[in-house]
Amino acid sequence: VEKSLEEQFEEKIANEIRIEPKDWMPEQYRKTLVRQISQHAHSEIVGMLPEGNWITRAPSLKRKAILLSKVQDEAGHGLYLYSAAETLGTSRDQMINDLHSGKAKYSSIFNYPTLSWADIGAIGWLVDGAAIMNQVPLCRTSYGPYARAMVRVCKEESFHQRQGFEIMMSLCNGAPAQKQMAQEAFNRWWWPTLMMFGPKDEESPNTEQSMRWKIKRFTNDELRQRFVDMMVPQAEFLGLTVPDKDLKWNEAKNGYDFGDVDWEEFWNVVKGNGPCNKDRINARVKAHEEGAWVREAALAHAQKRAQREAA
Ligand code: ACO
């Protein structure tokens, strides 16, 4: 007997065979991927803003060159991800419109301000560290174009994380005032970074189905736990104090117990009321409007070329 399309799809998922753009897939699988990949793309693009804020004020030419190229990498990640989402039948214009109208989500973390140079270190170390923890498993996600995009993204993210850690090292080995800057940045970014992994599993409406479809390979809480376990020894190495009075090694589970995230703050930021949400969207809308002439010129050029080739 011939297998139904749905059975063939389920068989591929069970056998770890990637789903490709032209394969049949359940509508809900497609929708979930468009949602996750487009949110991920928007996060990369909006994520350029807090760090871009420090390019002109980086403390040395070397730091400036490194930061500039890191921020460019984020733009590249956004573009691979928009392309991956486009293979699912959504258009880039649609995705960008949804971001600008406030309909589409992007990571909560990028709605916090970067108050000092140490924040650039903390972002590289913590935020990119969390991004890697979340994205390395996505190299094995069931949708082919998304999985393949993640391979290069993760390589670049690990360089980003090293540069963040190295900034923190320099500050922590510097004058007492520099060490204090590092601690203050750590205090500011620790809890928002833990929020990046998303709501607790029991409050995450999408996890169960996404795990079944192997879009997600680990739950939000599993990744958050792994992240804490990875970061605590690094903080100790830097001589920094984790801003959590409930943090405690738990021998039985071979990991740390840690305090509860402020979920009210998290949902407030997700709903658009974080410290920088409005600034971020305004900056993106302005950039898009100011770039209109580039899109028009590129289109005119492409049309001229097509005409010349046709002649
Ligand atoms: N910021 C904003 N929104 C969030 C966040 C967050 N940190 N975490 C969860 N949400 C949203 C979800 O998008 C979902 O919203 P929606 O259903 O309206 O689309 C809702 O909260 C409920 O969460 P979940 O059911 O847990 O959603 P999901 O299964 O998609 O898990 C997660 C969320 C873990 C972020 C997942 O989408 C993912 O792994 N995405 C890819 C990685 C990514 O986007 N990283 C961006 C930051 S890293 C970087 O860009 C450097």
Tab-separated table of C-alpha atoms and ligand atoms in Angstrom:
chain	number	residue	atom	x	y	z
A	1	VAL	CA	0.000	0.000	0.000
A	2	GLU	CA	1.162	3.475	-0.753
A	3	LYS	CA	1.907	5.654	2.222
A	4	SER	CA	0.087	8.922	2.717
A	5	LEU	CA	2.017	12.179	2.535
A	6	GLU	CA	1.587	12.594	6.253
A	7	GLU	CA	3.014	9.120	6.911
A	8	GLN	CA	5.977	9.842	4.667
A	9	PHE	CA	6.615	13.076	6.535
A	10	GLU	CA	6.424	11.366	9.925
A	11	GLU	CA	8.758	8.658	8.697
A	12	LYS	CA	11.352	11.212	7.633
A	13	ILE	CA	11.159	12.909	11.026
A	14	ALA	CA	11.519	9.556	12.797
A	15	ASN	CA	14.518	8.600	10.649
A	16	GLU	CA	16.277	11.940	11.007
A	17	ILE	CA	15.873	12.737	7.314
A	18	ARG	CA	15.714	16.488	6.749
A	19	ILE	CA	12.546	18.068	5.423
A	20	GLU	CA	13.311	20.154	2.323
A	21	PRO	CA	11.379	23.123	0.849
A	22	LYS	CA	9.582	21.134	-1.863
A	23	ASP	CA	8.591	18.264	0.420
A	24	TRP	CA	5.050	17.962	1.687
A	25	MET	CA	4.741	19.183	5.284
A	26	PRO	CA	1.836	19.758	7.663
A	27	GLU	CA	0.581	23.348	7.537
A	28	GLN	CA	1.265	23.755	11.249
A	29	TYR	CA	4.884	22.624	10.814
A	30	ARG	CA	5.328	25.239	8.110
A	31	LYS	CA	3.707	27.934	10.260
A	32	THR	CA	5.811	27.091	13.298
A	33	LEU	CA	8.992	27.313	11.262
A	34	VAL	CA	8.049	30.612	9.634
A	35	ARG	CA	7.318	31.957	13.115
A	36	GLN	CA	10.533	30.743	14.705
A	37	ILE	CA	12.891	31.453	11.798
A	38	SER	CA	11.499	34.934	11.143
A	39	GLN	CA	11.664	35.819	14.848
A	40	HIS	CA	15.211	34.537	14.839
A	41	ALA	CA	16.085	36.652	11.770
A	42	HIS	CA	14.544	39.763	13.319
A	43	SER	CA	16.563	39.139	16.490
A	44	GLU	CA	19.800	39.129	14.534
A	45	ILE	CA	18.919	42.398	12.806
A	46	VAL	CA	17.581	44.211	15.877
A	47	GLY	CA	20.538	42.767	17.796
A	48	MET	CA	22.862	44.962	15.748
A	49	LEU	CA	21.452	48.069	17.443
A	50	PRO	CA	22.601	47.791	21.067
A	51	GLU	CA	26.142	46.965	19.959
A	52	GLY	CA	26.189	49.390	17.056
A	53	ASN	CA	25.695	52.022	19.742
A	54	TRP	CA	29.330	51.478	20.837
A	55	ILE	CA	31.144	51.308	17.489
A	56	THR	CA	32.070	55.004	17.535
A	57	ARG	CA	33.090	54.816	21.182
A	58	ALA	CA	35.084	51.575	21.310
A	59	PRO	CA	38.181	52.140	23.454
A	60	SER	CA	40.772	51.351	20.760
A	61	LEU	CA	41.148	50.907	17.015
A	62	LYS	CA	41.471	47.151	17.489
A	63	ARG	CA	38.286	46.943	19.585
A	64	LYS	CA	36.479	49.081	17.044
A	65	ALA	CA	37.496	46.886	14.098
A	66	ILE	CA	36.439	43.735	15.962
A	67	LEU	CA	33.085	45.176	17.004
A	68	LEU	CA	32.396	46.471	13.510
A	69	SER	CA	32.951	43.061	11.980
A	70	LYS	CA	30.901	41.329	14.656
A	71	VAL	CA	27.943	43.619	14.009
A	72	GLN	CA	28.306	42.946	10.268
A	73	ASP	CA	28.235	39.212	11.002
A	74	GLU	CA	24.858	39.688	12.706
A	75	ALA	CA	23.513	41.309	9.553
A	76	GLY	CA	24.709	38.272	7.606
A	77	HIS	CA	22.961	35.928	10.039
A	78	GLY	CA	19.745	37.863	9.588
A	79	LEU	CA	20.025	37.500	5.821
A	80	TYR	CA	20.644	33.727	5.864
A	81	LEU	CA	17.660	33.357	8.166
A	82	TYR	CA	15.317	35.520	6.085
A	83	SER	CA	16.346	33.394	3.085
A	84	ALA	CA	15.631	30.188	5.003
A	85	ALA	CA	12.177	31.523	5.958
A	86	GLU	CA	11.501	32.510	2.336
A	87	THR	CA	11.885	28.851	1.283
A	88	LEU	CA	8.695	28.220	3.279
A	89	GLY	CA	6.669	30.545	1.076
A	90	THR	CA	6.716	33.807	3.021
A	91	SER	CA	8.163	36.964	1.497
A	92	ARG	CA	10.835	39.177	2.935
A	93	ASP	CA	8.581	42.235	2.583
A	94	GLN	CA	5.902	40.519	4.619
A	95	MET	CA	8.356	39.612	7.382
A	96	ILE	CA	9.858	43.101	7.516
A	97	ASN	CA	6.388	44.678	7.585
A	98	ASP	CA	5.417	42.450	10.500
A	99	LEU	CA	8.525	43.519	12.398
A	100	HIS	CA	7.933	47.194	11.755
A	101	SER	CA	4.232	47.083	12.637
A	102	GLY	CA	5.029	45.392	15.959
A	103	LYS	CA	3.242	42.177	14.961
A	104	ALA	CA	6.351	39.982	14.871
A	105	LYS	CA	8.382	39.150	17.932
A	106	TYR	CA	12.143	39.255	18.297
A	107	SER	CA	14.331	38.301	21.227
A	108	SER	CA	13.545	40.157	24.445
A	109	ILE	CA	17.255	40.623	25.155
A	110	PHE	CA	17.746	43.320	22.553
A	111	ASN	CA	15.349	45.678	24.320
A	112	TYR	CA	17.861	46.466	27.048
A	113	PRO	CA	20.255	49.423	26.805
A	114	THR	CA	24.060	49.200	26.572
A	115	LEU	CA	25.135	51.684	29.227
A	116	SER	CA	28.909	51.158	29.337
A	117	TRP	CA	31.681	49.558	27.284
A	118	ALA	CA	31.560	46.614	29.697
A	119	ASP	CA	28.066	45.858	28.361
A	120	ILE	CA	29.676	44.989	25.026
A	121	GLY	CA	31.831	42.441	26.845
A	122	ALA	CA	28.839	41.109	28.777
A	123	ILE	CA	26.747	40.789	25.612
A	124	GLY	CA	29.441	38.846	23.780
A	125	TRP	CA	30.105	36.613	26.743
A	126	LEU	CA	26.553	36.028	28.011
A	127	VAL	CA	24.132	36.796	25.177
A	128	ASP	CA	26.196	35.170	22.448
A	129	GLY	CA	26.944	32.346	24.888
A	130	ALA	CA	23.203	31.790	25.289
A	131	ALA	CA	22.721	32.072	21.532
A	132	ILE	CA	25.268	29.285	20.995
A	133	MET	CA	23.667	27.085	23.645
A	134	ASN	CA	20.340	27.484	21.854
A	135	GLN	CA	21.628	27.321	18.276
A	136	VAL	CA	24.146	24.477	18.234
A	137	PRO	CA	21.264	21.984	18.652
A	138	LEU	CA	19.429	23.834	15.854
A	139	CYS	CA	22.171	22.626	13.464
A	140	ARG	CA	20.234	19.332	13.787
A	141	THR	CA	16.781	20.837	13.440
A	142	SER	CA	14.502	18.892	11.100
A	143	TYR	CA	14.104	21.583	8.417
A	144	GLY	CA	17.080	21.483	6.029
A	145	PRO	CA	17.583	25.171	5.129
A	146	TYR	CA	17.331	26.250	8.788
A	147	ALA	CA	19.765	23.567	9.951
A	148	ARG	CA	22.297	24.453	7.264
A	149	ALA	CA	22.087	28.189	8.020
A	150	MET	CA	22.817	27.439	11.672
A	151	VAL	CA	26.167	25.774	10.940
A	152	ARG	CA	27.874	28.942	9.797
A	153	VAL	CA	25.990	31.120	12.275
A	154	CYS	CA	27.286	28.990	15.156
A	155	LYS	CA	30.888	29.189	13.968
A	156	GLU	CA	30.663	32.955	13.903
A	157	GLU	CA	28.830	33.103	17.232
A	158	SER	CA	31.616	31.201	18.939
A	159	PHE	CA	34.099	33.824	17.764
A	160	HIS	CA	31.726	36.494	19.094
A	161	GLN	CA	31.571	34.813	22.438
A	162	ARG	CA	35.345	34.627	22.705
A	163	GLN	CA	35.661	38.325	21.962
A	164	GLY	CA	33.128	39.115	24.696
A	165	PHE	CA	34.915	36.935	27.210
A	166	GLU	CA	38.211	38.552	26.285
A	167	ILE	CA	36.783	42.043	26.898
A	168	MET	CA	35.565	40.845	30.311
A	169	MET	CA	39.020	39.349	31.039
A	170	SER	CA	40.732	42.649	30.230
A	171	LEU	CA	38.347	44.587	32.459
A	172	CYS	CA	38.602	42.086	35.294
A	173	ASN	CA	42.394	42.155	35.173
A	174	GLY	CA	42.405	45.953	35.029
A	175	ALA	CA	41.962	48.712	37.615
A	176	PRO	CA	39.382	48.272	40.396
A	177	ALA	CA	37.059	50.680	38.578
A	178	GLN	CA	37.239	48.501	35.455
A	179	LYS	CA	36.516	45.366	37.424
A	180	GLN	CA	33.529	47.130	38.936
A	181	MET	CA	32.278	48.098	35.478
A	182	ALA	CA	32.464	44.426	34.516
A	183	GLN	CA	30.537	43.358	37.619
A	184	GLU	CA	27.857	45.969	37.022
A	185	ALA	CA	27.426	44.898	33.410
A	186	PHE	CA	27.226	41.277	34.570
A	187	ASN	CA	24.515	42.260	37.074
A	188	ARG	CA	22.547	44.010	34.337
A	189	TRP	CA	22.728	41.224	31.746
A	190	TRP	CA	22.557	37.989	33.748
A	191	TRP	CA	18.794	37.793	34.308
A	192	PRO	CA	17.736	39.116	30.889
A	193	THR	CA	20.074	36.492	29.360
A	194	LEU	CA	18.313	33.708	31.268
A	195	MET	CA	15.036	35.024	29.801
A	196	MET	CA	16.341	34.502	26.252
A	197	PHE	CA	15.627	30.767	26.545
A	198	GLY	CA	11.911	31.515	26.718
A	199	PRO	CA	9.218	30.758	29.314
A	200	LYS	CA	9.357	27.777	31.642
A	201	ASP	CA	8.480	24.508	29.934
A	202	GLU	CA	5.081	24.283	31.595
A	203	GLU	CA	4.271	27.773	30.300
A	204	SER	CA	5.700	27.283	26.816
A	205	PRO	CA	2.835	26.606	24.395
A	206	ASN	CA	5.079	25.581	21.489
A	207	THR	CA	7.730	23.347	23.025
A	208	GLU	CA	5.889	20.033	23.068
A	209	GLN	CA	4.925	20.021	19.396
A	210	SER	CA	8.258	21.504	18.290
A	211	MET	CA	10.115	18.750	20.172
A	212	ARG	CA	7.931	16.110	18.513
A	213	TRP	CA	8.734	17.532	15.087
A	214	LYS	CA	12.420	17.836	16.064
A	215	ILE	CA	12.378	21.541	15.320
A	216	LYS	CA	13.584	21.994	18.894
A	217	ARG	CA	16.001	19.411	20.268
A	218	PHE	CA	15.926	20.571	23.879
A	219	THR	CA	13.317	22.358	25.947
A	220	ASN	CA	13.681	25.937	27.181
A	221	ASP	CA	14.417	24.824	30.758
A	222	GLU	CA	16.960	22.213	29.661
A	223	LEU	CA	18.959	24.806	27.748
A	224	ARG	CA	18.674	27.377	30.547
A	225	GLN	CA	20.064	24.817	33.021
A	226	ARG	CA	22.969	23.921	30.737
A	227	PHE	CA	23.734	27.599	30.281
A	228	VAL	CA	23.881	28.273	34.025
A	229	ASP	CA	26.103	25.232	34.523
A	230	MET	CA	28.465	26.440	31.792
A	231	MET	CA	28.617	30.080	32.906
A	232	VAL	CA	29.101	29.820	36.666
A	233	PRO	CA	32.674	28.452	36.414
A	234	GLN	CA	33.484	31.123	33.803
A	235	ALA	CA	32.230	33.852	36.168
A	236	GLU	CA	34.369	32.345	38.925
A	237	PHE	CA	37.377	32.370	36.614
A	238	LEU	CA	36.792	36.079	35.949
A	239	GLY	CA	36.400	36.745	39.669
A	240	LEU	CA	32.823	37.976	39.218
A	241	THR	CA	29.859	37.252	41.464
A	242	VAL	CA	26.717	35.779	39.905
A	243	PRO	CA	23.891	38.131	40.968
A	244	ASP	CA	21.705	35.335	42.349
A	245	LYS	CA	21.538	34.635	46.078
A	246	ASP	CA	19.794	31.316	45.410
A	247	LEU	CA	22.567	29.934	43.242
A	248	LYS	CA	23.841	26.697	44.753
A	249	TRP	CA	25.585	23.575	43.510
A	250	ASN	CA	23.301	20.560	43.651
A	251	GLU	CA	25.363	17.388	43.831
A	252	ALA	CA	22.393	15.100	43.236
A	253	LYS	CA	21.444	16.661	39.915
A	254	ASN	CA	25.065	17.467	39.022
A	255	GLY	CA	24.125	21.048	38.237
A	256	TYR	CA	23.278	24.358	39.860
A	257	ASP	CA	20.033	25.307	41.500
A	258	PHE	CA	19.255	28.902	40.712
A	259	GLY	CA	16.666	31.578	41.481
A	260	ASP	CA	13.492	32.153	39.519
A	261	VAL	CA	13.516	34.575	36.620
A	262	ASP	CA	11.236	37.604	36.948
A	263	TRP	CA	8.615	36.383	34.475
A	264	GLU	CA	6.549	39.513	34.822
A	265	GLU	CA	9.486	41.527	33.511
A	266	PHE	CA	9.957	38.996	30.696
A	267	TRP	CA	6.364	39.190	29.442
A	268	ASN	CA	6.372	42.935	29.799
A	269	VAL	CA	9.389	43.164	27.482
A	270	VAL	CA	7.917	40.617	25.046
A	271	LYS	CA	4.705	42.656	24.875
A	272	GLY	CA	6.655	45.716	23.756
A	273	ASN	CA	7.112	47.579	27.026
A	274	GLY	CA	10.797	46.960	27.743
A	275	PRO	CA	13.258	49.816	28.211
A	276	CYS	CA	14.169	50.109	24.498
A	277	ASN	CA	11.404	48.398	22.465
A	278	LYS	CA	10.141	51.611	20.902
A	279	ASP	CA	13.630	52.898	20.109
A	280	ARG	CA	14.554	49.623	18.438
A	281	ILE	CA	11.525	49.551	16.147
A	282	ASN	CA	11.842	53.246	15.341
A	283	ALA	CA	15.496	52.734	14.404
A	284	ARG	CA	14.596	49.831	12.088
A	285	VAL	CA	11.754	51.733	10.416
A	286	LYS	CA	13.995	54.761	9.887
A	287	ALA	CA	16.779	52.619	8.391
A	288	HIS	CA	14.270	50.964	6.065
A	289	GLU	CA	12.871	54.283	4.878
A	290	GLU	CA	16.292	55.791	4.412
A	291	GLY	CA	17.352	52.735	2.428
A	292	ALA	CA	14.436	52.986	-0.029
A	293	TRP	CA	16.612	54.626	-2.684
A	294	VAL	CA	19.074	51.718	-2.540
A	295	ARG	CA	16.307	49.193	-3.165
A	296	GLU	CA	14.934	51.298	-6.019
A	297	ALA	CA	18.375	51.679	-7.589
A	298	ALA	CA	19.118	47.956	-7.267
A	299	LEU	CA	15.798	47.123	-8.887
A	300	ALA	CA	16.350	49.592	-11.756
A	301	HIS	CA	19.816	48.141	-12.306
A	302	ALA	CA	18.494	44.570	-12.379
A	303	GLN	CA	15.776	45.555	-14.859
A	304	LYS	CA	18.273	47.297	-17.139
A	305	ARG	CA	20.512	44.259	-17.086
A	306	ALA	CA	17.649	41.901	-17.844
A	307	GLN	CA	16.667	44.095	-20.813
A	308	ARG	CA	20.226	44.131	-22.127
A	309	GLU	CA	20.425	40.341	-21.846
A	310	ALA	CA	17.098	39.928	-23.618
A	311	ALA	CA	18.206	42.198	-26.500
B	1	ACO	N1	11.993	36.953	23.509
B	1	ACO	C1	10.850	37.228	22.844
B	1	ACO	N2	9.874	36.302	22.691
B	1	ACO	C2	10.074	35.086	23.219
B	1	ACO	C3	11.237	34.744	23.908
B	1	ACO	C4	12.225	35.742	24.052
B	1	ACO	N3	13.357	35.527	24.720
B	1	ACO	N4	11.141	33.467	24.305
B	1	ACO	C5	9.955	33.022	23.896
B	1	ACO	N5	9.300	33.998	23.243
B	1	ACO	C6	7.963	33.935	22.672
B	1	ACO	C7	7.874	32.852	21.633
B	1	ACO	O1	8.330	33.324	20.384
B	1	ACO	C8	6.416	32.513	21.637
B	1	ACO	O2	5.701	33.531	20.958
B	1	ACO	P1	4.640	33.234	19.754
B	1	ACO	O3	4.018	31.910	20.028
B	1	ACO	O4	3.717	34.381	19.795
B	1	ACO	O5	5.438	33.212	18.510
B	1	ACO	C9	6.050	32.674	23.107
B	1	ACO	O6	7.057	33.537	23.664
B	1	ACO	C10	6.014	31.370	23.868
B	1	ACO	O7	7.310	30.739	23.904
B	1	ACO	P2	7.608	29.236	23.453
B	1	ACO	O8	6.338	28.473	23.346
B	1	ACO	O9	8.629	28.687	24.355
B	1	ACO	O10	8.195	29.476	21.972
B	1	ACO	P3	9.247	28.644	21.133
B	1	ACO	O11	8.958	27.185	21.178
B	1	ACO	O12	9.355	29.279	19.809
B	1	ACO	O13	10.643	28.835	21.934
B	1	ACO	C11	12.724	30.015	21.532
B	1	ACO	C12	11.255	30.099	22.024
B	1	ACO	C13	13.503	29.113	22.477
B	1	ACO	C14	13.311	31.418	21.546
B	1	ACO	C15	12.731	29.406	20.116
B	1	ACO	O14	11.865	30.120	19.271
B	1	ACO	C16	14.094	29.382	19.479
B	1	ACO	O15	14.920	28.531	19.791
B	1	ACO	N6	14.351	30.297	18.503
B	1	ACO	C17	15.567	30.337	17.728
B	1	ACO	C18	16.648	31.107	18.404
B	1	ACO	C19	16.408	32.583	18.432
B	1	ACO	O16	15.448	33.128	17.968
B	1	ACO	N7	17.350	33.299	19.003
B	1	ACO	C20	17.278	34.726	19.010
B	1	ACO	C21	18.146	35.320	20.026
B	1	ACO	S1	19.826	34.885	19.860
B	1	ACO	C22	20.504	35.936	18.739
B	1	ACO	O17	19.900	36.308	17.844
B	1	ACO	C23	21.928	36.371	18.942
